[in-house]
mmCIF file of C-alpha atoms and ligand atoms in Angstrom:
data_model
loop_
_atom_site.group_PDB
_atom_site.id
_atom_site.type_symbol
_atom_site.label_atom_id
_atom_site.label_comp_id
_atom_site.label_asym_id
_atom_site.label_seq_id
_atom_site.Cartn_x
_atom_site.Cartn_y
_atom_site.Cartn_z
ATOM 1 C CA MET A 133 -41.376 -28.122 35.052
ATOM 2 C CA LYS A 134 -38.481 -29.037 33.753
ATOM 3 C CA ASN A 135 -39.557 -28.137 30.100
ATOM 4 C CA PHE A 136 -40.479 -25.002 31.493
ATOM 5 C CA ARG A 137 -37.325 -24.249 32.902
ATOM 6 C CA SER A 138 -34.684 -25.151 29.716
ATOM 7 C CA LEU A 139 -37.176 -23.553 27.296
ATOM 8 C CA PHE A 140 -36.698 -20.126 29.782
ATOM 9 C CA GLY A 141 -33.043 -20.983 29.485
ATOM 10 C CA THR A 142 -33.284 -20.848 25.527
ATOM 11 C CA ILE A 143 -34.836 -17.485 25.703
ATOM 12 C CA LEU A 144 -31.849 -16.369 28.096
ATOM 13 C CA ILE A 145 -29.364 -17.647 25.342
ATOM 14 C CA ILE A 146 -31.103 -16.077 22.313
ATOM 15 C CA THR A 147 -31.490 -12.578 24.173
ATOM 16 C CA ALA A 148 -28.049 -12.885 24.694
ATOM 17 C CA LEU A 149 -27.312 -13.326 21.508
ATOM 18 C CA PHE A 150 -29.138 -10.666 20.130
ATOM 19 C CA LEU A 151 -27.056 -8.209 22.646
ATOM 20 C CA GLY A 152 -24.116 -9.364 21.253
ATOM 21 C CA CYS A 153 -24.815 -9.139 17.958
ATOM 22 C CA ASN A 154 -26.061 -5.229 18.564
ATOM 23 C CA SER A 155 -22.559 -4.969 20.344
ATOM 24 C CA ASN A 156 -20.292 -5.200 17.416
ATOM 25 C CA ASP A 157 -21.502 -1.915 15.943
ATOM 26 C CA ALA A 158 -21.970 -3.274 12.676
ATOM 27 C CA GLY A 159 -26.052 -2.369 12.670
ATOM 28 C CA ASN A 160 -26.721 1.001 13.365
ATOM 29 C CA SER A 161 -30.067 2.850 13.510
ATOM 30 C CA GLY A 162 -29.997 5.329 10.409
ATOM 31 C CA GLY A 163 -32.550 7.155 8.267
ATOM 32 C CA ASN A 164 -36.050 7.765 9.959
ATOM 33 C CA GLY A 165 -35.070 5.295 12.689
ATOM 34 C CA ASN A 166 -34.773 2.243 10.441
ATOM 35 C CA GLU A 167 -32.081 -0.197 11.021
ATOM 36 C CA PHE A 168 -28.790 0.083 8.516
ATOM 37 C CA SER A 169 -26.633 -3.083 8.653
ATOM 38 C CA SER A 170 -22.967 -2.208 7.255
ATOM 39 C CA THR A 171 -22.353 -5.987 6.469
ATOM 40 C CA GLN A 172 -24.802 -6.286 3.740
ATOM 41 C CA ASN A 173 -23.520 -7.232 -0.085
ATOM 42 C CA VAL A 174 -21.656 -4.916 -2.181
ATOM 43 C CA GLY A 175 -24.021 -2.622 -3.969
ATOM 44 C CA ASP A 176 -27.124 -3.476 -2.177
ATOM 45 C CA SER A 177 -26.808 0.218 -0.420
ATOM 46 C CA ALA A 178 -26.497 2.047 -3.791
ATOM 47 C CA ASN A 179 -30.026 3.525 -4.174
ATOM 48 C CA ASP A 180 -29.442 5.133 -0.348
ATOM 49 C CA PHE A 181 -25.687 5.979 -1.698
ATOM 50 C CA LEU A 182 -26.612 8.039 -4.927
ATOM 51 C CA SER A 183 -30.491 9.239 -3.793
ATOM 52 C CA ASN A 184 -31.372 12.134 -1.231
ATOM 53 C CA SER A 185 -34.312 10.149 -0.199
ATOM 54 C CA THR A 186 -33.229 8.791 3.070
ATOM 55 C CA TYR A 187 -29.438 10.325 3.611
ATOM 56 C CA SER A 188 -28.690 13.832 2.666
ATOM 57 C CA SER A 189 -24.898 13.779 3.864
ATOM 58 C CA LEU A 190 -22.092 11.269 3.243
ATOM 59 C CA ILE A 191 -19.502 10.567 5.646
ATOM 60 C CA ILE A 192 -16.291 8.728 4.332
ATOM 61 C CA GLU A 193 -13.786 7.379 7.146
ATOM 62 C CA VAL A 194 -10.494 6.472 5.693
ATOM 63 C CA ASP A 195 -8.051 3.981 8.237
ATOM 64 C CA TYR A 196 -4.396 3.226 6.855
ATOM 65 C CA VAL A 197 -1.840 1.484 8.103
ATOM 66 C CA ASP A 198 1.527 3.367 9.036
ATOM 67 C CA GLY A 199 3.886 4.426 5.572
ATOM 68 C CA PHE A 200 0.283 4.342 3.568
ATOM 69 C CA GLN A 201 -1.286 7.186 3.899
ATOM 70 C CA PRO A 202 -3.474 8.159 1.125
ATOM 71 C CA THR A 203 -2.382 11.451 -1.093
ATOM 72 C CA GLN A 204 -4.688 14.524 0.389
ATOM 73 C CA GLY A 205 -4.840 14.836 -4.125
ATOM 74 C CA ALA A 206 -6.622 11.611 -4.266
ATOM 75 C CA LEU A 207 -9.090 12.044 -1.452
ATOM 76 C CA ASN A 208 -10.292 15.487 -2.956
ATOM 77 C CA ASN A 209 -10.547 13.841 -6.263
ATOM 78 C CA LEU A 210 -12.836 11.045 -4.521
ATOM 79 C CA ARG A 211 -14.742 13.802 -2.834
ATOM 80 C CA SER A 212 -14.967 16.035 -6.093
ATOM 81 C CA PHE A 213 -16.017 12.640 -7.830
ATOM 82 C CA LEU A 214 -18.604 11.807 -5.745
ATOM 83 C CA GLN A 215 -20.245 15.485 -5.286
ATOM 84 C CA SER A 216 -20.830 15.313 -9.274
ATOM 85 C CA ARG A 217 -22.917 11.934 -9.090
ATOM 86 C CA LEU A 218 -24.127 11.258 -5.744
ATOM 87 C CA ASN A 219 -27.550 13.944 -4.715
ATOM 88 C CA LYS A 220 -26.160 14.825 -1.116
ATOM 89 C CA THR A 221 -25.955 18.229 0.162
ATOM 90 C CA SER A 222 -22.368 17.287 1.550
ATOM 91 C CA VAL A 223 -19.785 14.702 0.949
ATOM 92 C CA SER A 224 -17.150 14.685 3.849
ATOM 93 C CA ILE A 225 -14.012 12.785 4.307
ATOM 94 C CA SER A 226 -12.019 11.892 7.489
ATOM 95 C CA LEU A 227 -8.899 10.753 7.754
ATOM 96 C CA ASP A 228 -8.826 8.425 10.796
ATOM 97 C CA ASP A 229 -6.358 6.348 12.208
ATOM 98 C CA GLU A 230 -3.162 5.223 11.553
ATOM 99 C CA ILE A 231 -2.462 1.793 12.583
ATOM 100 C CA PRO A 232 0.421 -0.566 12.789
ATOM 101 C CA SER A 233 1.170 -3.186 10.464
ATOM 102 C CA PRO A 234 -1.325 -6.310 10.772
ATOM 103 C CA GLY A 235 1.614 -7.913 9.047
ATOM 104 C CA ASN A 236 -0.519 -10.563 7.668
ATOM 105 C CA SER A 237 -0.004 -10.104 3.727
ATOM 106 C CA PRO A 238 -1.441 -11.324 1.382
ATOM 107 C CA TYR A 239 -4.992 -10.279 2.680
ATOM 108 C CA SER A 240 -8.418 -11.680 2.632
ATOM 109 C CA ALA A 241 -11.208 -9.804 2.594
ATOM 110 C CA GLN A 242 -12.320 -11.699 5.706
ATOM 111 C CA GLU A 243 -9.107 -9.781 7.272
ATOM 112 C CA ALA A 244 -9.890 -6.590 5.807
ATOM 113 C CA PHE A 245 -13.335 -6.953 7.782
ATOM 114 C CA ASP A 246 -11.645 -8.168 11.079
ATOM 115 C CA ILE A 247 -9.334 -4.968 10.794
ATOM 116 C CA GLU A 248 -12.386 -2.787 10.211
ATOM 117 C CA LYS A 249 -14.124 -4.020 13.273
ATOM 118 C CA GLU A 250 -11.049 -2.770 15.010
ATOM 119 C CA PHE A 251 -10.839 0.384 14.097
ATOM 120 C CA ARG A 252 -14.066 1.496 12.473
ATOM 121 C CA ASP A 253 -15.554 4.341 14.245
ATOM 122 C CA THR A 254 -18.321 5.863 11.671
ATOM 123 C CA TYR A 255 -21.173 4.217 10.788
ATOM 124 C CA THR A 256 -24.544 5.270 9.190
ATOM 125 C CA GLU A 257 -26.564 7.290 11.579
ATOM 126 C CA GLY A 258 -29.560 10.302 11.299
ATOM 127 C CA ASN A 259 -29.206 11.490 8.097
ATOM 128 C CA THR A 260 -25.810 10.505 7.369
ATOM 129 C CA ILE A 261 -24.597 7.546 5.255
ATOM 130 C CA ALA A 262 -20.959 6.756 6.213
ATOM 131 C CA ALA A 263 -18.501 4.565 4.031
ATOM 132 C CA TYR A 264 -15.172 3.114 5.099
ATOM 133 C CA PHE A 265 -12.214 2.658 3.396
ATOM 134 C CA LEU A 266 -9.049 0.311 4.938
ATOM 135 C CA ILE A 267 -5.825 1.053 3.212
ATOM 136 C CA LEU A 268 -3.517 -1.856 3.863
ATOM 137 C CA ASP A 269 0.246 -2.402 3.284
ATOM 138 C CA GLY A 270 1.462 -5.511 1.236
ATOM 139 C CA GLN A 271 -1.050 -7.198 -1.240
ATOM 140 C CA PHE A 272 -4.144 -9.176 -1.797
ATOM 141 C CA GLU A 273 -4.566 -12.887 -2.416
ATOM 142 C CA GLN A 274 -4.614 -12.193 -6.004
ATOM 143 C CA GLU A 275 -1.791 -10.331 -5.973
ATOM 144 C CA ASN A 276 -1.577 -7.762 -8.880
ATOM 145 C CA VAL A 277 -5.621 -6.396 -7.187
ATOM 146 C CA LEU A 278 -5.041 -2.999 -6.157
ATOM 147 C CA GLY A 279 -8.378 -2.575 -4.527
ATOM 148 C CA PHE A 280 -11.384 -4.400 -3.528
ATOM 149 C CA ALA A 281 -15.179 -3.646 -2.197
ATOM 150 C CA TYR A 282 -16.475 -6.387 0.508
ATOM 151 C CA PHE A 283 -19.646 -5.103 1.928
ATOM 152 C CA ASN A 284 -22.161 -2.427 1.197
ATOM 153 C CA THR A 285 -20.343 0.326 2.677
ATOM 154 C CA SER A 286 -16.553 -1.591 3.134
ATOM 155 C CA MET A 287 -13.868 -0.721 0.473
ATOM 156 C CA ALA A 288 -10.112 -1.463 1.005
ATOM 157 C CA LEU A 289 -7.003 -0.756 -0.911
ATOM 158 C CA LEU A 290 -3.487 -2.688 -1.438
ATOM 159 C CA GLY A 291 -1.259 0.360 -0.108
ATOM 160 C CA GLY A 292 2.037 -2.211 -0.959
ATOM 161 C CA THR A 293 0.425 -2.995 -4.400
ATOM 162 C CA ILE A 294 -0.306 0.384 -5.297
ATOM 163 C CA ALA A 295 2.818 1.674 -4.246
ATOM 164 C CA ASN A 296 5.079 -0.992 -6.271
ATOM 165 C CA ASN A 297 2.639 0.148 -9.773
ATOM 166 C CA SER A 298 3.111 3.916 -9.013
ATOM 167 C CA GLY A 299 5.677 6.985 -8.550
ATOM 168 C CA GLY A 300 8.845 5.491 -10.086
ATOM 169 C CA PHE A 301 10.226 5.436 -13.454
ATOM 170 C CA GLY A 302 7.772 5.142 -16.120
ATOM 171 C CA GLN A 303 5.190 4.383 -13.461
ATOM 172 C CA PRO A 304 1.777 6.973 -13.059
ATOM 173 C CA SER A 305 2.088 8.975 -9.786
ATOM 174 C CA ARG A 306 0.890 7.848 -6.642
ATOM 175 C CA GLU A 307 -1.575 10.303 -6.701
ATOM 176 C CA THR A 308 -3.439 9.069 -9.778
ATOM 177 C CA VAL A 309 -3.717 5.518 -9.138
ATOM 178 C CA GLU A 310 -5.013 5.775 -5.499
ATOM 179 C CA THR A 311 -7.398 8.013 -7.484
ATOM 180 C CA THR A 312 -8.412 5.529 -10.224
ATOM 181 C CA VAL A 313 -8.653 2.662 -7.354
ATOM 182 C CA LEU A 314 -10.525 4.961 -5.111
ATOM 183 C CA GLN A 315 -13.203 5.880 -7.259
ATOM 184 C CA HIS A 316 -13.329 2.078 -9.451
ATOM 185 C CA GLU A 317 -14.228 0.507 -5.992
ATOM 186 C CA PHE A 318 -16.683 3.118 -4.699
ATOM 187 C CA GLY A 319 -18.376 2.497 -8.165
ATOM 188 C CA HIS A 320 -19.325 -0.961 -7.076
ATOM 189 C CA ILE A 321 -20.477 0.336 -3.586
ATOM 190 C CA LEU A 322 -22.870 2.172 -6.254
ATOM 191 C CA GLY A 323 -23.882 -0.640 -7.453
ATOM 192 C CA LEU A 324 -22.326 -0.819 -10.995
ATOM 193 C CA VAL A 325 -22.093 -2.694 -13.309
ATOM 194 C CA GLY A 326 -25.792 -4.287 -13.086
ATOM 195 C CA ASN A 327 -25.112 -5.203 -9.119
ATOM 196 C CA GLY A 328 -27.175 -3.116 -6.849
ATOM 197 C CA THR A 329 -28.207 -0.648 -9.718
ATOM 198 C CA PRO A 330 -30.126 -2.160 -12.844
ATOM 199 C CA THR A 331 -28.118 -1.439 -16.508
ATOM 200 C CA VAL A 332 -29.951 0.798 -18.452
ATOM 201 C CA GLN A 333 -28.328 -0.698 -21.659
ATOM 202 C CA ASP A 334 -26.688 -3.663 -21.640
ATOM 203 C CA HIS A 335 -22.964 -2.971 -21.275
ATOM 204 C CA GLN A 336 -22.137 -5.440 -18.416
ATOM 205 C CA ASP A 337 -19.098 -7.410 -19.079
ATOM 206 C CA GLU A 338 -21.020 -10.892 -17.513
ATOM 207 C CA ALA A 339 -17.611 -12.632 -18.002
ATOM 208 C CA ASN A 340 -15.729 -10.355 -15.400
ATOM 209 C CA GLY A 341 -18.158 -9.640 -13.247
ATOM 210 C CA ALA A 342 -19.982 -6.495 -12.312
ATOM 211 C CA HIS A 343 -17.625 -4.355 -14.842
ATOM 212 C CA CYS A 344 -18.559 -2.239 -17.714
ATOM 213 C CA ASP A 345 -17.446 -3.457 -21.129
ATOM 214 C CA VAL A 346 -16.542 -0.421 -22.301
ATOM 215 C CA ASP A 347 -12.521 -0.489 -21.911
ATOM 216 C CA SER A 348 -11.817 3.313 -21.433
ATOM 217 C CA CYS A 349 -14.378 3.461 -18.423
ATOM 218 C CA LEU A 350 -13.843 3.803 -15.087
ATOM 219 C CA MET A 351 -15.743 0.198 -14.088
ATOM 220 C CA TYR A 352 -13.614 -1.661 -16.724
ATOM 221 C CA PHE A 353 -12.439 -5.229 -15.268
ATOM 222 C CA ALA A 354 -8.990 -4.327 -15.604
ATOM 223 C CA VAL A 355 -8.644 -0.978 -14.000
ATOM 224 C CA ARG A 356 -8.467 -2.694 -10.433
ATOM 225 C CA THR A 357 -5.593 -4.407 -11.414
ATOM 226 C CA SER A 358 -1.703 -3.382 -11.565
ATOM 227 C CA ASP A 359 -2.193 -4.717 -15.282
ATOM 228 C CA PHE A 360 -3.822 -1.390 -16.146
ATOM 229 C CA THR A 361 -1.962 1.128 -14.490
ATOM 230 C CA SER A 362 0.766 1.866 -17.626
ATOM 231 C CA ASN A 363 -2.804 3.683 -19.038
ATOM 232 C CA LEU A 364 -2.795 6.030 -16.108
ATOM 233 C CA MET A 365 0.331 7.768 -17.317
ATOM 234 C CA GLY A 366 -0.032 11.638 -17.309
ATOM 235 C CA GLY A 367 -2.779 11.308 -15.172
ATOM 236 C CA ASN A 368 -5.364 10.351 -16.895
ATOM 237 C CA VAL A 369 -7.834 9.076 -14.563
ATOM 238 C CA PRO A 370 -10.172 7.021 -16.095
ATOM 239 C CA GLU A 371 -13.872 8.367 -16.454
ATOM 240 C CA LEU A 372 -17.628 6.835 -16.069
ATOM 241 C CA ASP A 373 -18.789 5.870 -19.825
ATOM 242 C CA ALA A 374 -21.958 7.219 -20.536
ATOM 243 C CA GLN A 375 -23.870 4.060 -19.697
ATOM 244 C CA CYS A 376 -22.600 3.982 -16.372
ATOM 245 C CA ILE A 377 -23.836 7.328 -15.700
ATOM 246 C CA GLN A 378 -26.982 6.665 -16.791
ATOM 247 C CA ASP A 379 -27.344 3.671 -14.694
ATOM 248 C CA LEU A 380 -26.275 6.130 -11.657
ATOM 249 C CA GLN A 381 -28.920 8.834 -12.965
ATOM 250 C CA ALA A 382 -31.871 6.440 -12.946
ATOM 251 C CA ASN A 383 -30.898 4.988 -9.596
ATOM 252 C CA GLY A 384 -31.180 8.564 -7.823
ATOM 253 C CA GLY A 385 -28.305 9.682 -8.457
ATOM 254 C CA LYS A 386 -26.937 12.668 -11.075
HETATM 255 ZN ZN1 ZN B 678 -14.115 -3.710 -10.109
HETATM 256 ZN ZN1 ZN B 679 -19.072 2.543 -17.903
#
């Protein structure tokens, strides 16, 4: 009897933990009633973003720290970029919460996720897959980094570092730098390079992780840092090279 009671107690605790997990909004039902988790690794949902087999629409929620609202031009450019590569009938971007400064710069990926949990409203549901951008003030732990992707649908931009490297004399415009970083980080969500979307030809710069070895490509490793911003003068946002496009097309994109 005593053993039975403790087993029953254990079952109750396990059930409570399960309910606790479900209530944090990290997992939601999407596509054909399947459970969709928004805490998978970067690149794990590449095919869901690229193809239209499960999700026909994409919505992107953008939350930003007060003073770091991204330019409308950069958001428009991101939308055009995704429309040209993803098999989705609609791509929409929702500029959502303006949030007070967390005051925690330099930020870690864990801190970005903690803020996301508090402010993110849009998750994958039905036929619509959702992605999330958080625009932080301040900088990342590695101070020249302009943005990072941290889960299968989650990305952050370092608004402070971007502001310090754009809009001034001899610097590219804020819109150009934001466009470049938004598109580069989304490239990681799309599984580039060799991280969720297989490479058709060998062009992964393995020494620098999931990046492309073509130095003019959007997915070149230095694109994510302030070391690269002088290359963006005149509004030259780097484009995906032919090999990156071929990879996306082979994994359901266009
Ligand atoms: Zn990168
Ligand atoms: Zn490339």
